PDB file of C-alpha atoms and ligand atoms in Angstrom:
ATOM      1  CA  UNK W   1      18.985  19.007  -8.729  1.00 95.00           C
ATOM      2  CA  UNK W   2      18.024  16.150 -10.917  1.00 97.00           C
ATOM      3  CA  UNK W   3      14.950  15.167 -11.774  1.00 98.00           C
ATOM      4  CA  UNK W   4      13.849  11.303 -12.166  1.00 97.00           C
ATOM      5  CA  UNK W   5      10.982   9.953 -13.992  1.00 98.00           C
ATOM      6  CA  UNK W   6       9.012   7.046 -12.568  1.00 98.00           C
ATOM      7  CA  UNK W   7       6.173   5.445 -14.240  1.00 98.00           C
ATOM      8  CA  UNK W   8       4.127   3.337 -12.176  1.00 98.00           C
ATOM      9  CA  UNK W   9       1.397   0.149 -13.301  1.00 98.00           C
ATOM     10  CA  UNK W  10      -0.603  -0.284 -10.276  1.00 97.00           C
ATOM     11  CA  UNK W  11      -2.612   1.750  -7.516  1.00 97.00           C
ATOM     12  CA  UNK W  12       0.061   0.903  -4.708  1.00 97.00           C
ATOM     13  CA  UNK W  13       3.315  -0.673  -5.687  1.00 97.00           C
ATOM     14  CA  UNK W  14       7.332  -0.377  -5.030  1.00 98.00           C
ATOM     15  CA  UNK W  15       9.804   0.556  -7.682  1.00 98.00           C
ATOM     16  CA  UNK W  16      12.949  -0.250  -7.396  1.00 98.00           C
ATOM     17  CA  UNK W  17      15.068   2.963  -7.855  1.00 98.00           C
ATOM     18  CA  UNK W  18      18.564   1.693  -7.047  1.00 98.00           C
ATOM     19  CA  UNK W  19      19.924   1.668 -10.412  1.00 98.00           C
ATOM     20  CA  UNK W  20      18.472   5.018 -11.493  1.00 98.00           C
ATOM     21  CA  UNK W  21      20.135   6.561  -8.079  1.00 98.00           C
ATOM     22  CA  UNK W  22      23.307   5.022  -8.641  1.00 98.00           C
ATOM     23  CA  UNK W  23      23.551   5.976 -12.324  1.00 97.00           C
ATOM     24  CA  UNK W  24      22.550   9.309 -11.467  1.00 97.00           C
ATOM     25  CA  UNK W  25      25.405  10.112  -8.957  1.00 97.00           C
ATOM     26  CA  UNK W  26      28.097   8.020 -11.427  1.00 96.00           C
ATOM     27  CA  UNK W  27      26.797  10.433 -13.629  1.00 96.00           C
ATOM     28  CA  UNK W  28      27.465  13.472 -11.317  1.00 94.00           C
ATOM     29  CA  UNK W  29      30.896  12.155 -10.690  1.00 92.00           C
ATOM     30  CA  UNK W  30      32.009  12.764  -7.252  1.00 93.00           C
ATOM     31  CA  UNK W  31      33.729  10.774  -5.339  1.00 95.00           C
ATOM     32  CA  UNK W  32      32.244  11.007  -1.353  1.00 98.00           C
ATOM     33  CA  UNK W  33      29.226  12.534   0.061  1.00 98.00           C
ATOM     34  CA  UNK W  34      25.840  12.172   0.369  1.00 98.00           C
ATOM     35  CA  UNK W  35      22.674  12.002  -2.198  1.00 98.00           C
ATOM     36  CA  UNK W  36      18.868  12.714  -1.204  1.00 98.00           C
ATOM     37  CA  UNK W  37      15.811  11.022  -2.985  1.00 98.00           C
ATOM     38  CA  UNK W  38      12.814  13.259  -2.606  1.00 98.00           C
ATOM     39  CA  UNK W  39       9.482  12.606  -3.550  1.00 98.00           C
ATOM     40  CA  UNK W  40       7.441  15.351  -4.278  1.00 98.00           C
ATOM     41  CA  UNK W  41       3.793  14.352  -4.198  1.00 98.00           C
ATOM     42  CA  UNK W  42       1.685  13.549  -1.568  1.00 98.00           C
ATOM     43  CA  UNK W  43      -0.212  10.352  -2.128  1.00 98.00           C
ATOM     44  CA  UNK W  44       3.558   8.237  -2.754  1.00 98.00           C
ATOM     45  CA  UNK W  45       6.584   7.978  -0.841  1.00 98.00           C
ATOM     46  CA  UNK W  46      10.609   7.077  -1.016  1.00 98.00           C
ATOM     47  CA  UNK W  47      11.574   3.937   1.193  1.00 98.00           C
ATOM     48  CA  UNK W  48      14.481   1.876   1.479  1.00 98.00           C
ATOM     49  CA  UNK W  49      14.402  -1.695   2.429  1.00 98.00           C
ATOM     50  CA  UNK W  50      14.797  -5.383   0.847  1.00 97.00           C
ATOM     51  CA  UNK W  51      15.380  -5.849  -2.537  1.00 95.00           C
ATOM     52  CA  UNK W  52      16.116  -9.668  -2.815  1.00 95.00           C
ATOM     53  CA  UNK W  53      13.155 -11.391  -2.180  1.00 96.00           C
ATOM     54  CA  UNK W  54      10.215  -9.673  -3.342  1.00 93.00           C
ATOM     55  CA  UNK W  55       7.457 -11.360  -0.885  1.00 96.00           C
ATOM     56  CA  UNK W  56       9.123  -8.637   1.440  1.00 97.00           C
ATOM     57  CA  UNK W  57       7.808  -5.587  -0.223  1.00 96.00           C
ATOM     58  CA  UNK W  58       4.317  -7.717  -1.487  1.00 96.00           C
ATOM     59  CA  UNK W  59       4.075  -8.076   2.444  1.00 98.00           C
ATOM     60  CA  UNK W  60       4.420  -4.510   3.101  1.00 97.00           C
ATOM     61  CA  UNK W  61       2.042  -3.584   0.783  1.00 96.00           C
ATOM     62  CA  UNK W  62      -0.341  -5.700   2.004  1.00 96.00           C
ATOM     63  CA  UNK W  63      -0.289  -5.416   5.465  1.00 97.00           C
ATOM     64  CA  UNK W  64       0.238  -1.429   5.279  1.00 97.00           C
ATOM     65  CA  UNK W  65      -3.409  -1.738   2.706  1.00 96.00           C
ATOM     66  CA  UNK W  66      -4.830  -3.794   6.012  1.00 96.00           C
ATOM     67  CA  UNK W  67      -3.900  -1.495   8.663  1.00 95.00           C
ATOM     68  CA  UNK W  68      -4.730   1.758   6.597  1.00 97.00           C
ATOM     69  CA  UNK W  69      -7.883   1.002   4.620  1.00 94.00           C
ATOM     70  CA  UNK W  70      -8.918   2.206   1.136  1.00 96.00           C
ATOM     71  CA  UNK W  71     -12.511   2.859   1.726  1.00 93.00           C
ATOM     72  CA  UNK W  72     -12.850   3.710   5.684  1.00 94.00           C
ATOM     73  CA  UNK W  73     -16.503   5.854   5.748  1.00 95.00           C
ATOM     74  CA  UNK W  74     -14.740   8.347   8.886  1.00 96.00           C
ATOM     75  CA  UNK W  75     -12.224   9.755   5.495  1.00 97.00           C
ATOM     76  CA  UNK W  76     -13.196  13.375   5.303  1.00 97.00           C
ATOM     77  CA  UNK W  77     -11.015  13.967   1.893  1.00 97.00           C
ATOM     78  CA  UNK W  78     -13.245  14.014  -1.176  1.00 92.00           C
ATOM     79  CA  UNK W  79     -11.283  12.638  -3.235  1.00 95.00           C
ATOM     80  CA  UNK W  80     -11.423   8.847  -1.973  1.00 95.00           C
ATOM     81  CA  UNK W  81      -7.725   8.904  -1.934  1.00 98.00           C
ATOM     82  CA  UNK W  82      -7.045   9.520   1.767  1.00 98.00           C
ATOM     83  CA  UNK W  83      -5.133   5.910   2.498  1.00 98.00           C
ATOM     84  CA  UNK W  84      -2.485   7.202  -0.125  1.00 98.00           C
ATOM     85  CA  UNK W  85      -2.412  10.533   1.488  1.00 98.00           C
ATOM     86  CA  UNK W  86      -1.911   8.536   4.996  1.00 98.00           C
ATOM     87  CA  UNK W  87       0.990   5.987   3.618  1.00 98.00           C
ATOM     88  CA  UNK W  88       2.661   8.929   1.871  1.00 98.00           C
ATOM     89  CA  UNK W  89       2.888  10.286   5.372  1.00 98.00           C
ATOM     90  CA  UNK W  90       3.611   6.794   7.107  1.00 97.00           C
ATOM     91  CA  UNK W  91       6.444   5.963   4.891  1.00 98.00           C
ATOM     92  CA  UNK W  92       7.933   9.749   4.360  1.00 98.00           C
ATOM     93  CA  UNK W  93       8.704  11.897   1.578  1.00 98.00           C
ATOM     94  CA  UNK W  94      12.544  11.341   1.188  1.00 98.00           C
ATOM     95  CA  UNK W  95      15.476   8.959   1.963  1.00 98.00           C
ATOM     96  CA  UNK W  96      19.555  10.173   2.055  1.00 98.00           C
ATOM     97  CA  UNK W  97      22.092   7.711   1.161  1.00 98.00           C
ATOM     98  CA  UNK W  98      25.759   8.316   1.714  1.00 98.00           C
ATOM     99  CA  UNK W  99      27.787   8.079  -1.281  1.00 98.00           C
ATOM    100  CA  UNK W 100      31.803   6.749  -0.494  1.00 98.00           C
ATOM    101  CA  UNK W 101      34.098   6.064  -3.364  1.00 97.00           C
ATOM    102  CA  UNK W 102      31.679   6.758  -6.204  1.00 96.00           C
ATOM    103  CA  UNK W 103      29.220   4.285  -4.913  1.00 97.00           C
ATOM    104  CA  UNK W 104      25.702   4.533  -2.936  1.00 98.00           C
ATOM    105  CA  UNK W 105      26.305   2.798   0.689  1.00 98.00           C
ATOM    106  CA  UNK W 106      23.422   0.259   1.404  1.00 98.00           C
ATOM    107  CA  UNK W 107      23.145  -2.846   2.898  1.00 98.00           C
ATOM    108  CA  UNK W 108      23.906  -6.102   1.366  1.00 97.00           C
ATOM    109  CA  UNK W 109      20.270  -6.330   0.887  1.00 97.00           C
ATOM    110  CA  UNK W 110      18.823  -2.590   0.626  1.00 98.00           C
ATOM    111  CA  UNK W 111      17.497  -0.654  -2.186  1.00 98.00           C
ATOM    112  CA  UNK W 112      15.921   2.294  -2.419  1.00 98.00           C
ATOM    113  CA  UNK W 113      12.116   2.288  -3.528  1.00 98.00           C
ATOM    114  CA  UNK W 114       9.640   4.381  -4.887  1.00 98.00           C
ATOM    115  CA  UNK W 115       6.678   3.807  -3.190  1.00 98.00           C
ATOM    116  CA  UNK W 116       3.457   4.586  -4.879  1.00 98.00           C
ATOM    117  CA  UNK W 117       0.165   4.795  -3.480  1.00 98.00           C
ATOM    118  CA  UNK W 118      -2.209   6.429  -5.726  1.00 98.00           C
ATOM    119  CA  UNK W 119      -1.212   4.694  -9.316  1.00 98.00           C
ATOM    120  CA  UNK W 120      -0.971   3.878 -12.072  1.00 98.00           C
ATOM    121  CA  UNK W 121       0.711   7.625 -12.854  1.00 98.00           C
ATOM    122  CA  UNK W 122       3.531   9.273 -14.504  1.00 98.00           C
ATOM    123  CA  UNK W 123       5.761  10.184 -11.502  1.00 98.00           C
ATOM    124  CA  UNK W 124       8.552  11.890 -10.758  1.00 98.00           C
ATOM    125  CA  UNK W 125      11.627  12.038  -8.291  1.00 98.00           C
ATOM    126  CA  UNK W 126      14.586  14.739  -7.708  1.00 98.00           C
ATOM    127  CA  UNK W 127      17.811  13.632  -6.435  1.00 98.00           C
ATOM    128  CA  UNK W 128      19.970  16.433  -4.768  1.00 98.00           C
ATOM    129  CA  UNK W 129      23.953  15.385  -4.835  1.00 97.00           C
ATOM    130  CA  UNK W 130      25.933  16.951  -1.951  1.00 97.00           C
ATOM    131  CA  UNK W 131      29.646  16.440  -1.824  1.00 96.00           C
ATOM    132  CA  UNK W 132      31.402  16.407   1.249  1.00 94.00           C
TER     133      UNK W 132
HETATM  134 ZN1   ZN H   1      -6.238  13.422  -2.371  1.00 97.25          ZN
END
């Protein structure tokens, strides 16, 4: 297992991962199989999706913070943090990538993303390399 640090600047934001990933498993060195992002904590999440225009993932955020509101007076959670908890949950805890030739394969316009809900914090990420 590898583990990834992530720092993150703002209560709910995306980080673009990509590069770390695909260093990681050049790193590793093998040739075909399959890596898995995990995301241990409960108030952030791994997603893939676009990485060339930004207003895509500004969107998400925003719309996601409309639909799943910060301060909603039915949260039972003491802790005020229950919209992370819920998007944590919404977008998942882990993405898996298949690695061909050395090289992560995504779409022409995918990267992977570290989604954080709860920020700014001192994150991290663990990447488990399987070959096969
Ligand atoms: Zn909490």
């Amino acid at each position: 297992m590898i583990a990834l640090k992530v720092k993150t600047q703002y209560r709910s934001e995306f980080v673009d991962i990509t590069g770390d990933v695909a260093k990681a498993v050049r790193k590793i060195g093998i040739s075909d199989g399959i890596v898995l992002i995990y995301c241990p904590h409960t108030t952030a999440g791994i997603t893939i999706n676009e990485n060339a225009d930004p207003s895509v993932l500004t969107d998400i955020n925003l719309k996601t913070s409309k639909f799943i509101d910060h301060n909603d007076p039915d949260y039972r959670h003491g802790e005020g943090n229950s919209d992370s908890h819920i998007k944590s949950s919404f977008f998942g805890a882990s993405e898996t990538v298949i690695i061909e030739r050395g090289k992560l394969v995504l779409g022409t316009w995918q990267g992977i993303f570290f989604a954080e809900f709860d920020g700014p914090r001192n994150r991290e990420i663990f990447l488990k390399i399987i070959p096969g």
